[in-house]
Short mmCIF file of C-alpha atoms in Angstrom, two decimals:
data_model
loop_
_atom_site.label_atom_id
_atom_site.label_comp_id
_atom_site.label_asym_id
_atom_site.label_seq_id
_atom_site.Cartn_x
_atom_site.Cartn_y
_atom_site.Cartn_z
CA UNK A 1 0.16 -0.17 -0.35
CA UNK A 2 2.40 2.74 0.67
CA UNK A 3 6.23 1.95 0.09
CA UNK A 4 9.04 4.33 0.97
CA UNK A 5 12.02 3.87 -0.85
CA UNK A 6 15.61 4.50 -0.41
CA UNK A 7 14.89 8.54 0.47
CA UNK A 8 17.30 10.47 2.37
CA UNK A 9 16.09 13.67 3.95
CA UNK A 10 18.15 16.66 5.26
CA UNK A 11 17.29 20.12 7.35
CA UNK A 12 19.47 22.35 5.15
CA UNK A 13 23.15 20.18 6.14
CA UNK A 14 22.20 17.81 8.48
CA UNK A 15 21.24 14.96 6.95
CA UNK A 16 18.06 13.49 9.17
CA UNK A 17 16.93 10.65 7.71
CA UNK A 18 19.34 7.83 5.46
CA UNK A 19 18.48 5.34 2.89
CA UNK A 20 15.34 4.82 4.40
CA UNK A 21 12.95 2.15 2.69
CA UNK A 22 9.96 0.62 4.34
CA UNK A 23 6.48 -1.29 3.67
CA UNK A 24 3.22 -0.43 5.07
CA UNK A 25 0.82 -3.37 3.37
CA UNK A 26 -3.40 -2.90 3.69
CA UNK A 27 -4.83 -3.67 7.19
CA UNK A 28 -1.59 -3.84 9.36
CA UNK A 29 -0.26 -2.09 11.96
CA UNK A 30 3.37 -1.24 11.40
CA UNK A 31 5.50 0.89 13.57
CA UNK A 32 8.68 2.76 13.25
CA UNK A 33 9.86 3.02 16.72
CA UNK A 34 13.09 4.61 18.21
CA UNK A 35 14.85 7.31 19.86
CA UNK A 36 14.41 11.02 20.30
CA UNK A 37 15.47 12.50 17.29
CA UNK A 38 16.05 9.58 14.90
CA UNK A 39 13.96 10.74 12.41
CA UNK A 40 11.24 9.41 12.88
CA UNK A 41 8.73 12.41 12.94
CA UNK A 42 10.63 13.47 9.66
CA UNK A 43 10.07 10.20 8.01
CA UNK A 44 6.41 10.77 8.52
CA UNK A 45 6.60 14.07 7.56
CA UNK A 46 8.19 13.45 4.26
CA UNK A 47 5.70 10.80 3.57
CA UNK A 48 2.83 13.26 4.49
CA UNK A 49 4.83 15.92 1.39
CA UNK A 50 5.60 18.74 4.33
CA UNK A 51 9.48 17.67 3.32
CA UNK A 52 11.49 16.54 0.37
CA UNK A 53 13.53 13.75 0.14
CA UNK A 54 16.31 14.83 -2.07
CA UNK A 55 16.39 10.96 -3.53
CA UNK A 56 14.50 7.90 -3.98
CA UNK A 57 10.36 7.99 -4.18
CA UNK A 58 7.66 7.07 -2.70
CA UNK A 59 4.17 5.27 -3.32
CA UNK A 60 0.74 5.02 -1.71
CA UNK A 61 -1.31 2.76 -3.78
CA UNK A 62 0.94 2.24 -6.81
CA UNK A 63 0.43 6.36 -7.34
CA UNK A 64 3.87 8.28 -6.66
CA UNK A 65 3.47 10.83 -4.26
CA UNK A 66 6.96 11.56 -3.44
CA UNK A 67 6.39 15.08 -5.40
CA UNK A 68 2.73 15.90 -4.53
CA UNK A 69 1.27 18.64 -2.90
CA UNK A 70 0.12 17.72 1.12
CA UNK A 71 -3.21 18.23 0.67
CA UNK A 72 -3.70 16.19 -2.45
CA UNK A 73 -2.26 13.49 -0.66
CA UNK A 74 -4.61 13.79 2.11
CA UNK A 75 -7.00 13.76 -1.23
CA UNK A 76 -5.04 10.00 -1.90
CA UNK A 77 -6.55 8.54 1.71
CA UNK A 78 -3.84 9.50 3.57
CA UNK A 79 -3.64 11.34 6.12
CA UNK A 80 -1.42 12.42 9.66
CA UNK A 81 -2.03 12.25 13.63
CA UNK A 82 1.04 14.53 14.08
CA UNK A 83 3.61 15.03 16.44
CA UNK A 84 2.51 16.96 19.12
CA UNK A 85 -1.37 16.75 18.32
CA UNK A 86 -2.14 20.46 16.25
CA UNK A 87 -5.24 20.96 16.95
CA UNK A 88 -6.30 24.23 16.00
CA UNK A 89 -6.54 25.36 19.74
CA UNK A 90 -8.79 28.29 18.41
CA UNK A 91 -11.28 26.78 17.02
CA UNK A 92 -14.22 24.81 18.41
CA UNK A 93 -13.65 20.91 18.84
CA UNK A 94 -16.79 20.50 15.99
CA UNK A 95 -14.89 22.44 13.59
CA UNK A 96 -12.00 21.01 14.62
CA UNK A 97 -13.63 18.02 13.33
CA UNK A 98 -15.04 20.07 10.30
CA UNK A 99 -11.33 20.20 9.56
CA UNK A 100 -10.64 16.90 9.03
CA UNK A 101 -13.26 16.05 6.90
CA UNK A 102 -11.70 19.77 4.60
CA UNK A 103 -11.82 16.80 1.61
CA UNK A 104 -14.80 15.26 1.93
CA UNK A 105 -18.30 15.71 0.66
CA UNK A 106 -20.70 18.58 3.02
CA UNK A 107 -23.52 15.93 3.18
CA UNK A 108 -21.38 13.30 4.91
CA UNK A 109 -19.92 15.28 7.51
CA UNK A 110 -23.18 14.95 10.28
CA UNK A 111 -22.53 11.49 9.82
CA UNK A 112 -19.04 11.11 9.96
CA UNK A 113 -19.47 13.52 12.75
CA UNK A 114 -21.55 10.99 15.28
CA UNK A 115 -19.22 8.45 13.71
CA UNK A 116 -16.02 10.69 15.82
CA UNK A 117 -18.06 11.11 18.82
CA UNK A 118 -20.27 7.24 19.17
CA UNK A 119 -16.46 6.21 19.05
CA UNK A 120 -14.65 9.46 21.14
CA UNK A 121 -17.68 10.61 23.63
CA UNK A 122 -15.58 12.59 25.75
CA UNK A 123 -15.39 15.15 22.58
CA UNK A 124 -19.30 15.39 22.00
CA UNK A 125 -19.46 16.56 25.37
CA UNK A 126 -16.93 19.05 23.95
CA UNK A 127 -18.09 19.91 20.69
CA UNK A 128 -18.15 23.27 21.49
CA UNK A 129 -15.27 23.98 24.02
CA UNK A 130 -12.23 25.66 21.69
CA UNK A 131 -9.45 23.15 22.06
CA UNK A 132 -7.39 24.99 23.82
CA UNK A 133 -9.64 24.03 26.57
CA UNK A 134 -9.25 20.57 26.62
CA UNK A 135 -6.81 18.63 28.63
CA UNK A 136 -3.61 16.61 27.03
CA UNK A 137 -5.57 13.43 26.64
CA UNK A 138 -9.00 15.16 24.96
CA UNK A 139 -7.07 16.71 22.27
CA UNK A 140 -5.37 13.68 21.28
CA UNK A 141 -8.63 12.37 20.92
CA UNK A 142 -9.42 15.03 19.27
CA UNK A 143 -6.39 14.83 16.56
CA UNK A 144 -7.69 10.68 15.64
CA UNK A 145 -10.46 11.92 15.61
CA UNK A 146 -9.72 14.20 12.65
CA UNK A 147 -7.64 12.76 10.95
CA UNK A 148 -10.45 9.98 10.39
CA UNK A 149 -13.38 12.96 9.56
CA UNK A 150 -10.59 12.63 6.17
CA UNK A 151 -11.93 8.70 5.85
CA UNK A 152 -8.05 7.43 5.33
CA UNK A 153 -7.30 4.40 3.93
CA UNK A 154 -3.51 4.80 5.96
CA UNK A 155 -3.27 6.91 8.91
CA UNK A 156 0.03 7.78 10.31
CA UNK A 157 0.34 8.00 14.13
CA UNK A 158 3.07 10.20 15.16
CA UNK A 159 3.71 9.39 19.07
CA UNK A 160 -0.10 9.41 20.29
CA UNK A 161 1.10 8.78 23.57
CA UNK A 162 3.23 11.55 24.25
CA UNK A 163 2.69 13.06 27.50
CA UNK A 164 -0.63 10.93 28.33
CA UNK A 165 -1.37 9.39 31.68
CA UNK A 166 -0.42 5.82 31.51
CA UNK A 167 -4.54 4.70 32.01
CA UNK A 168 -5.20 7.20 28.32
CA UNK A 169 -2.42 5.80 26.24
CA UNK A 170 -4.09 2.07 27.19
CA UNK A 171 -7.36 4.28 25.95
CA UNK A 172 -5.48 5.78 22.42
CA UNK A 173 -3.98 2.51 21.81
CA UNK A 174 -7.65 0.07 22.30
CA UNK A 175 -8.74 2.66 19.79
CA UNK A 176 -5.87 2.24 17.84
CA UNK A 177 -6.55 -1.60 17.08
CA UNK A 178 -10.30 -0.85 17.43
CA UNK A 179 -9.51 1.65 14.17
CA UNK A 180 -7.24 -1.11 12.54
CA UNK A 181 -10.28 -3.55 12.71
CA UNK A 182 -12.33 -1.74 10.84
CA UNK A 183 -10.06 -0.92 8.35
CA UNK A 184 -7.79 1.70 8.60
CA UNK A 185 -4.29 0.37 8.63
CA UNK A 186 -2.27 1.84 10.91
CA UNK A 187 1.58 3.41 10.68
CA UNK A 188 3.01 4.00 13.70
CA UNK A 189 5.10 6.24 15.40
CA UNK A 190 6.44 5.45 18.78
CA UNK A 191 9.41 5.97 21.58
CA UNK A 192 6.95 3.92 23.85
CA UNK A 193 8.25 0.53 21.61
CA UNK A 194 6.22 -1.82 25.10
CA UNK A 195 3.64 -0.81 23.73
CA UNK A 196 3.91 -0.28 20.16
CA UNK A 197 4.96 -3.68 19.59
CA UNK A 198 2.22 -4.94 21.43
CA UNK A 199 -0.33 -3.82 19.15
CA UNK A 200 1.89 -4.13 15.52
CA UNK A 201 1.99 -6.88 13.11
CA UNK A 202 5.73 -5.44 11.79
CA UNK A 203 8.19 -2.73 13.28
CA UNK A 204 11.08 -0.62 11.70
CA UNK A 205 14.04 -0.66 14.25
CA UNK A 206 14.86 4.23 13.85
CA UNK A 207 18.39 5.31 15.31
CA UNK A 208 20.04 7.90 14.07
CA UNK A 209 18.39 7.97 10.59
CA UNK A 210 18.89 4.44 9.97
CA UNK A 211 16.89 1.33 9.51
CA UNK A 212 19.13 -0.81 11.98
CA UNK A 213 16.95 -3.67 12.66
CA UNK A 214 12.75 -4.89 10.88
CA UNK A 215 10.78 -7.78 11.14
CA UNK A 216 7.75 -9.36 13.08
CA UNK A 217 6.74 -7.14 15.55
CA UNK A 218 7.04 -10.28 18.39
CA UNK A 219 9.89 -11.67 17.77
CA UNK A 220 11.67 -7.61 17.91
CA UNK A 221 10.24 -7.47 21.75
CA UNK A 222 12.06 -10.47 22.25
CA UNK A 223 15.22 -9.54 20.82
CA UNK A 224 17.84 -8.88 23.54
CA UNK A 225 19.07 -5.55 21.45
CA UNK A 226 15.61 -4.49 21.31
CA UNK A 227 14.94 -5.33 24.73
CA UNK A 228 18.17 -3.21 25.84
CA UNK A 229 18.04 -0.23 23.66
CA UNK A 230 14.05 -0.02 23.81
CA UNK A 231 11.95 -1.81 26.60
CA UNK A 232 14.20 -1.24 29.76
CA UNK A 233 16.43 -4.23 29.83
CA UNK B 1 -23.66 68.70 19.56
CA UNK B 2 -20.30 69.81 17.79
CA UNK B 3 -19.20 66.50 20.18
CA UNK B 4 -21.65 64.75 18.47
CA UNK B 5 -21.01 66.29 14.52
CA UNK B 6 -17.44 65.20 16.67
CA UNK B 7 -17.94 61.86 17.12
CA UNK B 8 -20.09 60.83 13.93
CA UNK B 9 -16.99 61.71 11.69
CA UNK B 10 -14.57 59.86 14.09
CA UNK B 11 -16.65 56.81 13.47
CA UNK B 12 -16.92 57.43 10.12
CA UNK B 13 -12.63 58.01 9.53
CA UNK B 14 -12.41 54.90 11.21
CA UNK B 15 -14.91 52.79 9.74
CA UNK B 16 -11.93 52.99 6.70
CA UNK B 17 -9.27 52.93 9.17
CA UNK B 18 -11.33 49.88 10.16
CA UNK B 19 -11.49 48.75 6.61
CA UNK B 20 -8.62 49.09 5.82
CA UNK B 21 -6.92 47.29 8.57
CA UNK B 22 -8.90 44.45 8.10
CA UNK B 23 -6.55 43.52 4.67
CA UNK B 24 -3.74 44.07 7.01
CA UNK B 25 -4.63 42.13 10.02
CA UNK B 26 -6.52 39.22 7.34
CA UNK B 27 -2.56 38.59 5.62
CA UNK B 28 -1.22 39.09 8.93
CA UNK B 29 -2.95 36.33 10.48
CA UNK B 30 -2.70 33.61 7.56
CA UNK B 31 0.75 34.57 5.87
CA UNK B 32 2.57 36.17 9.20
CA UNK B 33 3.98 39.85 6.90
CA UNK B 34 3.31 43.22 6.81
CA UNK B 35 2.09 43.98 3.72
CA UNK B 36 3.08 47.26 3.57
CA UNK B 37 1.77 47.54 -0.08
CA UNK B 38 -1.51 47.21 1.24
CA UNK B 39 -2.20 50.84 1.48
CA UNK B 40 -1.38 51.98 -2.14
CA UNK B 41 -3.78 49.15 -3.29
CA UNK B 42 -6.05 51.28 -2.05
CA UNK B 43 -4.91 54.30 -3.83
CA UNK B 44 -4.96 51.64 -6.98
CA UNK B 45 -8.53 50.54 -6.91
CA UNK B 46 -9.25 54.69 -6.07
CA UNK B 47 -7.49 55.52 -9.70
CA UNK B 48 -10.23 52.93 -11.17
CA UNK B 49 -13.33 53.94 -9.69
CA UNK B 50 -12.29 57.88 -10.53
CA UNK B 51 -11.98 57.09 -14.14
CA UNK B 52 -14.94 54.50 -14.73
CA UNK B 53 -17.08 57.11 -12.37
CA UNK B 54 -15.97 60.67 -12.77
CA UNK B 55 -13.56 60.70 -15.80
CA UNK B 56 -16.42 59.27 -17.97
CA UNK B 57 -19.69 59.26 -16.09
CA UNK B 58 -20.25 55.75 -16.02
CA UNK B 59 -22.65 54.51 -13.39
CA UNK B 60 -21.03 54.38 -10.16
CA UNK B 61 -21.53 51.46 -8.78
CA UNK B 62 -19.93 50.20 -12.42
CA UNK B 63 -16.31 52.18 -10.78
CA UNK B 64 -16.88 50.27 -7.03
CA UNK B 65 -17.13 46.75 -8.85
CA UNK B 66 -14.44 47.44 -11.28
CA UNK B 67 -11.57 48.95 -8.42
CA UNK B 68 -12.53 45.61 -6.70
CA UNK B 69 -12.04 43.40 -9.15
CA UNK B 70 -8.66 45.54 -10.39
CA UNK B 71 -7.81 45.13 -6.50
CA UNK B 72 -8.32 41.89 -6.15
CA UNK B 73 -6.41 40.73 -9.74
CA UNK B 74 -3.86 43.34 -8.69
CA UNK B 75 -3.19 42.18 -4.52
CA UNK B 76 -3.58 38.28 -5.89
CA UNK B 77 -0.69 38.97 -7.92
CA UNK B 78 1.39 40.89 -5.82
CA UNK B 79 1.41 38.11 -4.21
CA UNK B 80 1.87 35.66 -6.89
CA UNK B 81 4.92 37.63 -7.82
CA UNK B 82 6.74 39.60 -4.67
CA UNK B 83 6.04 37.17 -1.20
CA UNK B 84 4.70 33.76 -2.52
CA UNK B 85 8.60 32.88 -3.70
CA UNK B 86 9.63 34.55 -0.44
CA UNK B 87 7.81 31.74 2.26
CA UNK B 88 10.89 30.66 3.79
CA UNK B 89 12.72 33.99 4.05
CA UNK B 90 13.63 35.52 6.87
CA UNK B 91 10.97 37.60 7.65
CA UNK B 92 13.13 41.26 7.50
CA UNK B 93 13.50 40.26 3.62
CA UNK B 94 9.80 39.75 2.63
CA UNK B 95 9.23 43.26 4.84
CA UNK B 96 11.70 45.11 2.31
CA UNK B 97 9.81 43.51 -0.91
CA UNK B 98 6.66 45.07 0.80
CA UNK B 99 8.04 48.63 1.69
CA UNK B 100 9.49 48.09 -2.22
CA UNK B 101 6.74 46.98 -3.37
CA UNK B 102 4.46 50.09 -2.12
CA UNK B 103 6.95 52.61 -3.45
CA UNK B 104 6.91 50.36 -6.75
CA UNK B 105 3.21 51.10 -6.75
CA UNK B 106 3.19 54.67 -5.81
CA UNK B 107 5.79 55.13 -8.32
CA UNK B 108 4.12 53.16 -11.38
CA UNK B 109 0.79 55.13 -10.51
CA UNK B 110 2.84 58.40 -10.77
CA UNK B 111 4.44 57.45 -14.42
CA UNK B 112 0.38 55.84 -15.16
CA UNK B 113 -1.31 59.14 -14.09
CA UNK B 114 0.58 61.36 -12.81
CA UNK B 115 1.45 63.39 -9.92
CA UNK B 116 -1.23 65.62 -9.95
CA UNK B 117 -3.97 65.54 -7.49
CA UNK B 118 -7.72 64.67 -9.23
CA UNK B 119 -11.09 65.88 -7.86
CA UNK B 120 -13.00 62.82 -7.63
CA UNK B 121 -16.42 62.78 -7.39
CA UNK B 122 -17.40 61.74 -4.79
CA UNK B 123 -19.78 57.92 -4.92
CA UNK B 124 -22.75 59.35 -2.96
CA UNK B 125 -22.74 63.11 -3.91
CA UNK B 126 -22.49 65.88 -0.65
CA UNK B 127 -25.79 65.35 -0.36
CA UNK B 128 -26.06 65.30 3.45
CA UNK B 129 -28.98 64.78 6.93
CA UNK B 130 -29.76 67.13 8.55
CA UNK B 131 -31.60 67.08 12.48
CA UNK B 132 -32.08 68.88 15.04
CA UNK B 133 -33.67 71.08 12.93
CA UNK B 134 -30.22 71.26 10.96
CA UNK B 135 -28.03 72.10 13.93
CA UNK B 136 -26.43 67.98 13.42
CA UNK B 137 -25.86 67.28 9.46
CA UNK B 138 -24.43 64.09 9.29
CA UNK B 139 -23.28 63.89 5.60
CA UNK B 140 -24.30 61.07 3.16
CA UNK B 141 -20.72 59.81 2.54
CA UNK B 142 -20.58 59.23 6.65
CA UNK B 143 -23.86 57.27 6.50
CA UNK B 144 -22.76 55.17 3.77
CA UNK B 145 -19.35 54.45 5.51
CA UNK B 146 -20.57 52.92 8.70
CA UNK B 147 -23.28 50.83 6.92
CA UNK B 148 -20.55 49.53 5.32
CA UNK B 149 -17.68 48.74 7.32
CA UNK B 150 -21.34 47.16 9.18
CA UNK B 151 -22.15 44.77 6.21
CA UNK B 152 -18.14 44.41 6.02
CA UNK B 153 -17.43 43.36 9.65
CA UNK B 154 -21.19 41.52 9.63
CA UNK B 155 -19.76 39.48 5.97
CA UNK B 156 -16.73 38.24 7.05
CA UNK B 157 -17.82 37.26 10.88
CA UNK B 158 -20.17 35.17 8.85
CA UNK B 159 -17.10 34.22 6.64
CA UNK B 160 -14.96 33.34 8.90
CA UNK B 161 -17.29 31.51 11.28
CA UNK B 162 -19.13 29.30 8.97
CA UNK B 163 -17.94 28.64 5.37
CA UNK B 164 -15.93 25.92 4.97
CA UNK B 165 -13.21 27.94 3.38
CA UNK B 166 -13.41 31.16 5.94
CA UNK B 167 -13.22 27.58 9.17
CA UNK B 168 -9.72 27.34 6.48
CA UNK B 169 -8.36 30.70 6.67
CA UNK B 170 -8.92 30.42 10.43
CA UNK B 171 -6.81 26.75 10.60
CA UNK B 172 -3.82 27.82 8.11
CA UNK B 173 -3.57 31.56 10.36
CA UNK B 174 -2.55 29.06 13.01
CA UNK B 175 -1.13 26.41 12.14
CA UNK B 176 -0.14 26.11 8.36
CA UNK B 177 1.47 22.76 8.49
CA UNK B 178 -1.71 21.18 10.57
CA UNK B 179 -3.91 22.90 7.64
CA UNK B 180 -1.80 21.17 5.30
CA UNK B 181 -2.46 17.51 7.02
CA UNK B 182 -6.64 18.27 6.57
CA UNK B 183 -6.03 18.71 2.97
CA UNK B 184 -6.19 22.27 2.91
CA UNK B 185 -4.73 23.77 0.21
CA UNK B 186 -2.44 27.20 2.04
CA UNK B 187 -1.13 28.34 -1.32
CA UNK B 188 -4.66 28.77 -2.32
CA UNK B 189 -5.90 30.05 1.29
CA UNK B 190 -3.43 33.09 1.37
CA UNK B 191 -4.45 33.91 -2.47
CA UNK B 192 -8.04 33.86 -1.48
CA UNK B 193 -7.20 35.37 2.07
CA UNK B 194 -4.98 39.07 -0.34
CA UNK B 195 -7.84 38.65 -2.77
CA UNK B 196 -10.45 39.51 0.27
CA UNK B 197 -8.06 42.26 1.56
CA UNK B 198 -7.35 44.22 -1.14
CA UNK B 199 -11.42 44.12 -2.39
CA UNK B 200 -11.30 45.40 0.38
CA UNK B 201 -9.17 47.73 0.10
CA UNK B 202 -10.54 48.98 -3.17
CA UNK B 203 -13.95 49.80 -1.64
CA UNK B 204 -11.64 51.47 1.43
CA UNK B 205 -10.04 53.31 -1.26
CA UNK B 206 -13.59 54.68 -2.69
CA UNK B 207 -14.95 55.76 0.83
CA UNK B 208 -12.39 58.02 1.66
CA UNK B 209 -11.37 58.84 -2.12
CA UNK B 210 -15.29 60.53 -1.36
CA UNK B 211 -14.57 61.94 1.73
CA UNK B 212 -11.33 63.88 1.12
CA UNK B 213 -12.04 64.20 -2.38
CA UNK B 214 -8.09 64.98 -3.69
CA UNK B 215 -6.71 62.36 -4.92
CA UNK B 216 -2.77 61.35 -5.99
CA UNK B 217 -0.09 58.56 -5.85
CA UNK B 218 0.56 58.90 -2.43
CA UNK B 219 -3.36 59.29 -1.26
CA UNK B 220 -3.09 55.70 0.17
CA UNK B 221 0.03 55.51 1.58
CA UNK B 222 -0.89 57.71 5.17
CA UNK B 223 -4.05 55.79 5.28
CA UNK B 224 -2.65 52.15 5.03
CA UNK B 225 0.09 53.40 8.01
CA UNK B 226 -3.14 54.84 9.83
CA UNK B 227 -5.07 51.73 9.54
CA UNK B 228 -1.77 49.00 9.95
CA UNK B 229 -1.55 51.49 13.26
CA UNK B 230 -5.08 50.29 13.61
CA UNK B 231 -4.27 46.92 13.36
CA UNK B 232 -1.62 46.41 15.59
CA UNK B 233 -3.95 48.71 18.48
CA UNK B 234 -6.82 46.36 18.09
CA UNK B 235 -4.65 43.35 17.83
CA UNK B 236 -2.86 41.86 14.99
CA UNK B 237 -4.93 39.22 13.72
CA UNK B 238 -7.67 39.26 14.98
CA UNK B 239 -10.45 40.90 12.73
CA UNK B 240 -12.81 42.62 15.97
CA UNK B 241 -9.92 43.71 17.17
CA UNK B 242 -8.93 45.29 13.82
CA UNK B 243 -12.88 47.13 13.77
CA UNK B 244 -12.02 48.35 17.68
CA UNK B 245 -8.95 49.29 16.67
CA UNK B 246 -9.20 50.62 13.40
CA UNK B 247 -12.97 53.31 14.79
CA UNK B 248 -11.08 54.34 17.94
CA UNK B 249 -8.21 55.44 15.76
CA UNK B 250 -10.26 57.66 13.66
CA UNK B 251 -12.26 58.76 16.28
CA UNK B 252 -9.09 60.00 18.44
CA UNK B 253 -7.95 61.66 15.68
CA UNK B 254 -10.91 63.73 14.75
CA UNK B 255 -11.28 64.19 18.99
CA UNK B 256 -7.75 65.21 18.74
CA UNK B 257 -7.63 67.65 15.74
CA UNK B 258 -11.32 69.04 17.51
CA UNK B 259 -9.95 69.68 20.99
CA UNK B 260 -6.31 69.63 21.46
CA UNK B 261 -4.68 70.82 17.86
CA UNK B 262 -4.84 69.75 14.33
CA UNK B 263 -1.26 69.81 13.96
CA UNK B 264 0.10 66.78 16.75
CA UNK B 265 -3.18 64.67 16.17
CA UNK B 266 -1.54 62.23 14.59
CA UNK B 267 1.33 62.39 17.29
CA UNK B 268 -1.62 62.13 20.07
CA UNK B 269 -3.20 59.16 17.52
CA UNK B 270 0.80 57.45 18.02
CA UNK B 271 1.08 58.17 21.80
CA UNK B 272 -2.39 56.32 22.43
CA UNK B 273 -1.31 53.92 20.63
CA UNK B 274 2.04 53.44 22.80
CA UNK B 275 0.56 53.63 25.88
CA UNK B 276 -1.87 50.64 24.81
CA UNK B 277 1.25 48.52 23.79
CA UNK B 278 2.59 49.14 27.01
CA UNK B 279 -0.13 48.09 29.05
CA UNK B 280 -1.25 45.41 26.78
CA UNK B 281 1.34 44.33 24.22
CA UNK B 282 -0.81 41.85 21.98
CA UNK B 283 -3.68 44.78 21.55
CA UNK B 284 -6.47 44.94 22.75
CA UNK B 285 -8.16 42.07 21.47
CA UNK B 286 -4.44 40.18 21.01
CA UNK B 287 -4.40 36.56 21.06
CA UNK B 288 -1.90 35.01 23.50
CA UNK B 289 -2.70 31.87 23.49
CA UNK B 290 -1.15 29.39 25.73
CA UNK B 291 -0.28 26.21 23.62
CA UNK B 292 -0.03 23.05 25.64
CA UNK B 293 3.48 20.97 25.76
#
């Protein structure tokens, strides 16, 4: 479904992502784990078209999206929940969700809003509130609900557990598996490797811009090196 | 009675500042740049209306529509040619470009239309409304200006609060990256903002020259700076702030002229601005959202 082939991404002179190739197949949950600054978010931003790779290519549903404008990529069915959630703080919960449906026909939006509220009842209670007044967990739910409004075929999530209490992390991850069961393919970027490996089918391990390991998520969770570096023992 | 009449002229002058300030504040909100050429777009709009309505004596409505069309195109072209290539440049480079664009427009106008002042014929004539047995007279242009300003304010509130495009504009002004991830075409949204701001500038130009009928290539310059001040005064980036800032600025200016000194009225305006910014650095209705991390 998504094929990233040999991309190199630079921030001016800094070589942030080095010859990265990865693949996500339809129906999978794939996770990309690695330490802070390894280049995980850079990869997602490049896939979404916010950054450009100097080499290689990115294809989604057999279409080259490497040079496509970000809004066109969303239209193709590839959405992202960005790092730090980035909800529109001065807009209401409902308006945030409506922005998520920007690429959709207006006629379907009321039903999709109900679906988002059903998935996250907390958002329904706060639909008229400005997003800046929500807690971190609620903002994460809003960011996820907002991304789902575009009916993505592939949803990329960047550190959805960041800064959340353990109980909320559980909830967010169970929502992710729920979304996947309903047919959304997931590419999950996480520092919380343990949680990520527990829900994913396959995983890539990223270190200073390189992919250093890849394979079955359960096998990687049992791998001694991965345990030592990312699972605290 | 003279107090009331000064208040009315203040509000109507302020309404013009407010309409211009909206252009500054909307463009700042979305492109995070100060479009110093905005004042000169007003001047171009006024010339367009002058040629249609005063020189060729065609219907005034046509003059206003042509002015709006010309300014909309001009605004979009300026953005495309001068500002878009600098989207990722330093804000100082963009600022200097905007100042350059301002002088370019003034000089181009001078070449095309000479620097001789043109006498602009008011689009509503010189009728006036007499109240209290003739003690208070309100000019037709003052009424039309205030009414236009109210209509624009209501229209923009509806546009940004209710329409998909308007909400997308707010989303872009808050976080362009996130807006792109929603599927919003940010470049198109910025162009649209310039188009709306410039169409408003055309209206402001026509109203301004109907109130003060001398039209020259530098006509837009001072009102442009005052409107920029009004936008900062009200809180740059805020649409209600631009309205409030513009109207207050107009009132302060007219009261300064009437009760203090004609020469010092501009100085008074800026002193008030400085005091407000010392007390409230974000302006009267400025947004200071605490970012959650």
